[in-house]
Amino acid sequence: MAMKIVAASAGLLAGVSALAATPAAAEPAQPAALSQTPPSAEALSLHGLSRMSCAPVSRGPLAPPDQRLYDYMTLLGEVPL
Amino acid sequence: MIPTKLPLVVDMRRALERAAPMSLDVRSLAPEELAVVQEHWRIHMVAEFASSRVFSALVPQLMRAELDYEYVRQATDMARQEVEHGLLSAQVYVALGGNPRAVMPDLADVPAHEVVSHLEAVLRNVISISCAGETLAVAVIGAERERAQSEPLRHVLSQILRDEVYHARFGWKLLAEVAPGLDTDARRRTSAYLVAVFERDLRALAPSAGLPLATDAALALGAPDGASQWAMFWQTMTEVTVPGLDNAGLCASWAWERAVRNVTAQAA
């Protein structure tokens, strides 16, 4: 059943992809090759949640993360632009 | 003495008196399966209802950014639709034997991002809400609708799915209009903020990786499917959301890899 469901979701993704079909930017970012395999439960750290609030898997969008809880300024120099 | 702060409660009982009752056959479910399905629809009810405030908060932000009338109107639509999804979910929950009175989830404020322009601020929030959250919701609810066996449940999920598509399209359309006008510094800041968006979403969804797969009977009534749901989140992010944001000129692939590294670092 699980395989069947994943296959069904793959079919759905084609429709979902159409939603995100934005015109290419004049200077599109250089995308990296992303892993298509999600990490296992064992590989995930579900502990270090001090910087971010953790919410249950839910419906309806969560409030976007507050930058005051996340020091994004330290990352600016690393952004490959 | 300072009084103890009581948890907020959402009570759908009066609203349900005006809604058509729903009937679902739960006889095929074992007690533990019924409990899983009930818990799912209870979360559905409160989360959908509470998320109305997220779209409401976008209204003044869209106005401050001087975005077109149509975006503001659509944000008010989406706020109303989320309240209605709460009621639809309550109908299902009651049909499953639940009591539609439950503790509200955390009502975190939608951030104002005061350090950047109004336009950049609202873009950050719209990316998180629509391009990430609601785009995932289209995939998740679409899958739930495919699995639903009863016609009343399929009808509810069809209504919710129709709206989720609207919510996702809102974000991608706004991004396509706004992103070309961002200068390099704004794209750099927005890309760095994407790490926060992705990391938060990874942490919110990661617990599903450790959940058992649901039974066929539970799936037929809309139950989430544990690790399969985690795989769907991963697929949607890596095949739809991240490439779409890259295409708009943001460094989303970089941000995704950085977020994944942050979430998996401690276990390494």
Tab-separated table of C-alpha atoms in Angstrom:
chain	number	residue	atom	x	y	z
A	1	MET	CA	0.000	0.000	0.000
A	2	ALA	CA	2.814	2.381	0.880
A	3	MET	CA	4.446	1.950	-2.526
A	4	LYS	CA	1.134	2.583	-4.194
A	5	ILE	CA	0.696	5.792	-2.244
A	6	VAL	CA	4.157	7.109	-3.038
A	7	ALA	CA	3.508	6.373	-6.704
A	8	ALA	CA	0.225	8.233	-6.498
A	9	SER	CA	1.957	11.208	-4.947
A	10	ALA	CA	4.480	11.216	-7.770
A	11	GLY	CA	1.600	11.564	-10.193
A	12	LEU	CA	0.231	14.388	-8.131
A	13	LEU	CA	3.566	16.154	-8.197
A	14	ALA	CA	3.238	16.775	-11.899
A	15	GLY	CA	0.143	18.841	-11.160
A	16	VAL	CA	1.734	20.541	-8.185
A	17	SER	CA	4.793	21.403	-10.266
A	18	ALA	CA	2.621	23.357	-12.651
A	19	LEU	CA	1.773	25.703	-9.778
A	20	ALA	CA	5.419	26.644	-9.358
A	21	ALA	CA	6.116	27.266	-13.027
A	22	THR	CA	7.519	30.778	-12.679
A	23	PRO	CA	9.264	32.514	-15.576
A	24	ALA	CA	13.022	32.164	-15.311
A	25	ALA	CA	14.778	35.114	-13.710
A	26	ALA	CA	17.217	37.232	-15.720
A	27	GLU	CA	19.915	35.914	-13.404
A	28	PRO	CA	18.657	32.511	-12.283
A	29	ALA	CA	20.491	31.001	-9.353
A	30	GLN	CA	22.705	27.996	-10.050
A	31	PRO	CA	20.802	25.103	-8.497
A	32	ALA	CA	22.684	22.315	-6.792
A	33	ALA	CA	21.835	18.674	-7.421
A	34	LEU	CA	19.555	17.824	-4.531
A	35	SER	CA	19.319	14.445	-2.909
A	36	GLN	CA	16.067	12.749	-3.811
A	37	THR	CA	16.353	10.455	-0.811
A	38	PRO	CA	15.111	11.834	2.474
A	39	PRO	CA	17.154	11.100	5.588
A	40	SER	CA	15.875	8.322	7.804
A	41	ALA	CA	14.333	8.950	11.200
A	42	GLU	CA	17.659	7.913	12.749
A	43	ALA	CA	19.589	10.479	10.722
A	44	LEU	CA	17.342	13.323	11.774
A	45	SER	CA	18.126	15.387	14.776
A	46	LEU	CA	14.850	16.047	16.489
A	47	HIS	CA	16.455	17.503	19.570
A	48	GLY	CA	18.124	20.828	18.884
A	49	LEU	CA	14.987	22.868	18.728
A	50	SER	CA	16.146	25.846	20.746
A	51	ARG	CA	16.403	28.167	17.768
A	52	MET	CA	13.187	27.115	16.096
A	53	SER	CA	9.784	26.343	17.396
A	54	CYS	CA	8.603	22.869	16.508
A	55	ALA	CA	5.025	22.361	15.433
A	56	PRO	CA	3.065	19.174	14.927
A	57	VAL	CA	2.469	17.956	11.423
A	58	SER	CA	-0.593	19.929	10.674
A	59	ARG	CA	-2.830	21.543	8.142
A	60	GLY	CA	-2.989	25.187	7.347
A	61	PRO	CA	0.215	27.149	7.021
A	62	LEU	CA	2.309	27.851	10.090
A	63	ALA	CA	3.409	31.412	10.753
A	64	PRO	CA	6.688	32.012	8.916
A	65	PRO	CA	9.802	31.810	11.110
A	66	ASP	CA	10.755	35.014	12.862
A	67	GLN	CA	14.160	36.297	11.887
A	68	ARG	CA	14.725	37.349	15.487
A	69	LEU	CA	14.920	33.646	16.353
A	70	TYR	CA	17.296	32.940	13.533
A	71	ASP	CA	20.557	34.755	12.961
A	72	TYR	CA	20.371	34.775	9.186
A	73	MET	CA	22.841	37.674	8.968
A	74	THR	CA	25.683	35.239	9.618
A	75	LEU	CA	24.747	33.406	6.423
A	76	LEU	CA	24.771	36.385	4.082
A	77	GLY	CA	28.426	35.929	3.192
A	78	GLU	CA	27.811	32.305	2.244
A	79	VAL	CA	24.956	32.875	-0.191
A	80	PRO	CA	26.346	31.955	-3.632
A	81	LEU	CA	25.339	35.130	-5.429
B	1	MET	CA	-0.771	35.924	42.818
B	2	ILE	CA	-0.641	35.838	39.048
B	3	PRO	CA	-3.435	33.642	37.652
B	4	THR	CA	-2.347	30.643	35.621
B	5	LYS	CA	-2.796	31.222	31.922
B	6	LEU	CA	-5.380	28.781	30.598
B	7	PRO	CA	-4.923	27.262	27.140
B	8	LEU	CA	-7.039	28.765	24.384
B	9	VAL	CA	-9.850	26.587	23.138
B	10	VAL	CA	-11.637	26.391	19.803
B	11	ASP	CA	-15.258	25.283	20.151
B	12	MET	CA	-17.069	24.399	16.912
B	13	ARG	CA	-20.281	23.078	18.490
B	14	ARG	CA	-22.465	26.110	17.774
B	15	ALA	CA	-21.130	26.478	14.243
B	16	LEU	CA	-21.860	22.815	13.577
B	17	GLU	CA	-25.508	23.276	14.549
B	18	ARG	CA	-25.888	25.250	11.324
B	19	ALA	CA	-23.947	22.756	9.184
B	20	ALA	CA	-25.307	19.607	7.574
B	21	PRO	CA	-24.444	16.540	9.661
B	22	MET	CA	-22.072	14.019	8.129
B	23	SER	CA	-22.151	10.268	8.456
B	24	LEU	CA	-19.059	8.062	8.152
B	25	ASP	CA	-18.915	4.309	8.547
B	26	VAL	CA	-16.204	3.534	11.099
B	27	ARG	CA	-17.215	-0.073	11.775
B	28	SER	CA	-14.218	-1.457	9.892
B	29	LEU	CA	-11.766	0.384	12.154
B	30	ALA	CA	-10.121	-1.203	15.167
B	31	PRO	CA	-10.176	1.047	18.253
B	32	GLU	CA	-6.526	2.036	17.808
B	33	GLU	CA	-7.128	2.870	14.133
B	34	LEU	CA	-10.109	5.003	15.056
B	35	ALA	CA	-7.992	6.838	17.622
B	36	VAL	CA	-5.355	7.647	14.975
B	37	VAL	CA	-7.947	8.952	12.530
B	38	GLN	CA	-9.738	10.993	15.195
B	39	GLU	CA	-6.492	12.579	16.330
B	40	HIS	CA	-5.634	13.465	12.733
B	41	TRP	CA	-8.947	15.229	12.150
B	42	ARG	CA	-8.789	16.989	15.520
B	43	ILE	CA	-5.427	18.448	14.508
B	44	HIS	CA	-6.885	19.221	11.094
B	45	MET	CA	-9.770	21.141	12.724
B	46	VAL	CA	-7.700	23.328	15.032
B	47	ALA	CA	-4.772	23.871	12.656
B	48	GLU	CA	-6.941	24.955	9.728
B	49	PHE	CA	-8.946	27.279	11.955
B	50	ALA	CA	-5.869	28.823	13.575
B	51	SER	CA	-4.122	29.328	10.250
B	52	SER	CA	-6.762	31.850	9.232
B	53	ARG	CA	-4.810	34.436	11.227
B	54	VAL	CA	-1.752	33.820	9.043
B	55	PHE	CA	-3.564	35.005	5.926
B	56	SER	CA	-5.289	37.814	7.837
B	57	ALA	CA	-1.880	39.107	8.892
B	58	LEU	CA	-0.831	39.299	5.272
B	59	VAL	CA	-3.524	41.898	4.501
B	60	PRO	CA	-1.830	44.930	6.128
B	61	GLN	CA	1.557	43.689	4.935
B	62	LEU	CA	0.343	43.527	1.327
B	63	MET	CA	-1.133	47.022	1.722
B	64	ARG	CA	2.106	48.441	3.124
B	65	ALA	CA	3.970	46.901	0.203
B	66	GLU	CA	1.513	48.683	-2.134
B	67	LEU	CA	0.746	45.475	-3.930
B	68	ASP	CA	-2.210	45.230	-6.261
B	69	TYR	CA	-5.788	45.222	-4.973
B	70	GLU	CA	-6.247	41.658	-6.219
B	71	TYR	CA	-3.580	40.283	-3.861
B	72	VAL	CA	-5.263	41.948	-0.883
B	73	ARG	CA	-8.663	40.624	-1.911
B	74	GLN	CA	-7.289	37.122	-2.332
B	75	ALA	CA	-5.662	37.244	1.118
B	76	THR	CA	-9.072	37.966	2.654
B	77	ASP	CA	-10.518	35.041	0.655
B	78	MET	CA	-7.834	32.734	1.981
B	79	ALA	CA	-8.387	33.795	5.598
B	80	ARG	CA	-12.092	32.961	5.282
B	81	GLN	CA	-11.372	29.669	3.543
B	82	GLU	CA	-9.131	28.506	6.385
B	83	VAL	CA	-11.911	29.156	8.907
B	84	GLU	CA	-14.256	27.148	6.697
B	85	HIS	CA	-11.728	24.319	6.475
B	86	GLY	CA	-11.764	24.252	10.268
B	87	LEU	CA	-15.510	23.736	10.218
B	88	LEU	CA	-15.357	21.099	7.469
B	89	SER	CA	-12.729	19.247	9.479
B	90	ALA	CA	-14.913	19.527	12.583
B	91	GLN	CA	-17.754	17.875	10.647
B	92	VAL	CA	-15.487	14.934	9.859
B	93	TYR	CA	-14.178	14.811	13.422
B	94	VAL	CA	-17.692	14.666	14.855
B	95	ALA	CA	-18.694	11.991	12.315
B	96	LEU	CA	-15.765	9.969	13.665
B	97	GLY	CA	-17.058	10.375	17.211
B	98	GLY	CA	-14.927	13.351	18.273
B	99	ASN	CA	-15.915	16.310	20.447
B	100	PRO	CA	-15.320	19.492	18.389
B	101	ARG	CA	-13.889	21.431	21.303
B	102	ALA	CA	-10.117	21.341	21.494
B	103	VAL	CA	-7.080	23.263	22.632
B	104	MET	CA	-5.851	25.753	20.073
B	105	PRO	CA	-2.299	25.343	18.745
B	106	ASP	CA	0.341	27.970	19.344
B	107	LEU	CA	-0.817	31.247	17.761
B	108	ALA	CA	2.596	32.551	16.768
B	109	ASP	CA	2.580	36.003	15.222
B	110	VAL	CA	3.360	36.431	11.561
B	111	PRO	CA	6.727	38.247	11.579
B	112	ALA	CA	6.982	41.839	10.364
B	113	HIS	CA	10.664	41.600	9.277
B	114	GLU	CA	11.169	45.273	10.211
B	115	VAL	CA	14.776	45.358	9.007
B	116	VAL	CA	13.857	45.054	5.338
B	117	SER	CA	11.466	46.899	3.008
B	118	HIS	CA	7.730	46.226	3.205
B	119	LEU	CA	7.872	44.455	-0.142
B	120	GLU	CA	10.757	42.208	0.847
B	121	ALA	CA	9.078	41.494	4.187
B	122	VAL	CA	5.797	40.345	2.701
B	123	LEU	CA	7.641	38.337	0.043
B	124	ARG	CA	9.435	36.388	2.772
B	125	ASN	CA	6.137	35.530	4.416
B	126	VAL	CA	4.387	34.638	1.169
B	127	ILE	CA	7.237	32.307	0.186
B	128	SER	CA	6.982	30.519	3.535
B	129	ILE	CA	3.180	30.377	3.575
B	130	SER	CA	2.268	29.727	-0.057
B	131	CYS	CA	5.332	28.565	-1.984
B	132	ALA	CA	6.382	26.161	0.778
B	133	GLY	CA	3.448	25.393	3.119
B	134	GLU	CA	0.462	25.519	0.806
B	135	THR	CA	2.268	23.919	-2.135
B	136	LEU	CA	2.999	20.973	0.143
B	137	ALA	CA	-0.641	20.998	1.253
B	138	VAL	CA	-1.739	20.523	-2.368
B	139	ALA	CA	0.347	17.337	-2.607
B	140	VAL	CA	-0.686	16.031	0.818
B	141	ILE	CA	-4.402	16.678	0.507
B	142	GLY	CA	-4.420	15.500	-3.090
B	143	ALA	CA	-3.000	12.173	-1.893
B	144	GLU	CA	-5.502	11.985	0.965
B	145	ARG	CA	-8.326	12.562	-1.466
B	146	GLU	CA	-7.080	9.769	-3.731
B	147	ARG	CA	-7.129	7.378	-0.789
B	148	ALA	CA	-10.471	8.451	0.688
B	149	GLN	CA	-13.117	5.798	0.187
B	150	SER	CA	-16.294	7.506	1.374
B	151	GLU	CA	-18.013	10.080	-0.787
B	152	PRO	CA	-18.664	12.640	2.027
B	153	LEU	CA	-14.987	12.592	2.933
B	154	ARG	CA	-13.882	12.915	-0.686
B	155	HIS	CA	-16.225	15.891	-0.999
B	156	VAL	CA	-14.647	17.611	2.023
B	157	LEU	CA	-11.124	16.933	0.788
B	158	SER	CA	-12.042	18.166	-2.701
B	159	GLN	CA	-13.245	21.488	-1.270
B	160	ILE	CA	-10.097	21.881	0.807
B	161	LEU	CA	-7.848	20.886	-2.090
B	162	ARG	CA	-9.472	23.425	-4.421
B	163	ASP	CA	-8.649	26.177	-1.912
B	164	GLU	CA	-5.116	24.944	-1.256
B	165	VAL	CA	-4.399	25.201	-4.975
B	166	TYR	CA	-5.642	28.797	-4.833
B	167	HIS	CA	-3.391	29.526	-1.829
B	168	ALA	CA	-0.324	28.048	-3.507
B	169	ARG	CA	-0.950	29.843	-6.803
B	170	PHE	CA	-1.236	33.127	-4.905
B	171	GLY	CA	2.357	32.796	-3.722
B	172	TRP	CA	3.910	31.675	-6.979
B	173	LYS	CA	2.144	34.461	-8.870
B	174	LEU	CA	3.288	37.106	-6.396
B	175	LEU	CA	6.834	35.736	-6.489
B	176	ALA	CA	6.892	35.843	-10.296
B	177	GLU	CA	5.800	39.478	-10.193
B	178	VAL	CA	8.063	40.687	-7.392
B	179	ALA	CA	11.273	38.632	-7.724
B	180	PRO	CA	12.519	40.218	-10.992
B	181	GLY	CA	12.642	43.589	-9.229
B	182	LEU	CA	14.848	42.431	-6.355
B	183	ASP	CA	18.406	43.677	-6.422
B	184	THR	CA	21.313	41.377	-5.586
B	185	ASP	CA	21.372	42.320	-1.894
B	186	ALA	CA	17.653	41.620	-1.536
B	187	ARG	CA	18.030	38.265	-3.278
B	188	ARG	CA	20.931	37.438	-0.966
B	189	ARG	CA	18.903	38.349	2.156
B	190	THR	CA	15.850	36.452	0.942
B	191	SER	CA	17.976	33.406	0.102
B	192	ALA	CA	19.494	33.450	3.595
B	193	TYR	CA	16.002	33.670	5.078
B	194	LEU	CA	15.029	30.561	3.082
B	195	VAL	CA	17.348	28.562	5.343
B	196	ALA	CA	15.113	29.532	8.268
B	197	VAL	CA	11.964	28.600	6.332
B	198	PHE	CA	13.289	25.219	5.243
B	199	GLU	CA	14.842	24.388	8.593
B	200	ARG	CA	11.621	25.175	10.434
B	201	ASP	CA	9.576	23.100	7.993
B	202	LEU	CA	12.030	20.198	8.164
B	203	ARG	CA	11.813	20.212	11.948
B	204	ALA	CA	8.013	20.433	11.846
B	205	LEU	CA	7.650	17.529	9.409
B	206	ALA	CA	10.575	15.333	10.462
B	207	PRO	CA	8.706	13.565	13.283
B	208	SER	CA	6.509	11.924	10.632
B	209	ALA	CA	9.610	10.017	9.420
B	210	GLY	CA	9.456	7.907	12.542
B	211	LEU	CA	5.739	7.171	12.495
B	212	PRO	CA	4.386	3.789	11.415
B	213	LEU	CA	2.507	3.440	8.167
B	214	ALA	CA	-1.246	3.652	8.600
B	215	THR	CA	-3.519	0.725	7.855
B	216	ASP	CA	-5.660	0.685	4.723
B	217	ALA	CA	-8.801	1.219	6.800
B	218	ALA	CA	-7.305	4.279	8.493
B	219	LEU	CA	-5.998	5.668	5.198
B	220	ALA	CA	-9.470	5.404	3.721
B	221	LEU	CA	-10.637	7.880	6.367
B	222	GLY	CA	-7.830	10.348	5.774
B	223	ALA	CA	-5.164	9.223	8.239
B	224	PRO	CA	-1.588	10.411	7.575
B	225	ASP	CA	0.798	7.722	6.417
B	226	GLY	CA	3.874	8.108	8.585
B	227	ALA	CA	7.103	7.779	6.670
B	228	SER	CA	5.245	8.009	3.366
B	229	GLN	CA	4.174	11.520	4.358
B	230	TRP	CA	7.787	12.432	5.102
B	231	ALA	CA	8.781	11.146	1.648
B	232	MET	CA	6.050	13.242	0.067
B	233	PHE	CA	7.272	16.360	1.873
B	234	TRP	CA	10.811	15.695	0.662
B	235	GLN	CA	9.679	15.100	-2.914
B	236	THR	CA	7.544	18.236	-3.003
B	237	MET	CA	10.325	20.397	-1.629
B	238	THR	CA	13.111	19.044	-3.836
B	239	GLU	CA	11.091	18.681	-7.033
B	240	VAL	CA	8.697	21.626	-6.857
B	241	THR	CA	9.297	24.312	-4.242
B	242	VAL	CA	13.091	24.566	-4.284
B	243	PRO	CA	13.405	24.474	-8.110
B	244	GLY	CA	10.608	27.045	-8.400
B	245	LEU	CA	12.409	29.409	-6.035
B	246	ASP	CA	15.731	28.818	-7.818
B	247	ASN	CA	14.032	29.712	-11.058
B	248	ALA	CA	12.943	33.023	-9.549
B	249	GLY	CA	16.578	33.955	-8.948
B	250	LEU	CA	16.882	32.873	-5.307
B	251	CYS	CA	19.529	30.465	-4.012
B	252	ALA	CA	16.975	27.954	-2.815
B	253	SER	CA	19.010	24.799	-3.520
B	254	TRP	CA	21.844	26.207	-1.448
B	255	ALA	CA	19.401	27.138	1.335
B	256	TRP	CA	17.785	23.690	1.296
B	257	GLU	CA	21.129	21.907	1.592
B	258	ARG	CA	22.165	24.236	4.387
B	259	ALA	CA	18.886	23.628	6.248
B	260	VAL	CA	19.155	19.852	5.830
B	261	ARG	CA	22.703	20.000	7.164
B	262	ASN	CA	21.545	21.976	10.196
B	263	VAL	CA	18.768	19.491	10.951
B	264	THR	CA	20.882	16.374	10.515
B	265	ALA	CA	24.106	17.716	12.059
B	266	GLN	CA	23.482	16.612	15.606
B	267	ALA	CA	22.854	13.017	14.663
B	268	ALA	CA	26.062	12.733	12.648
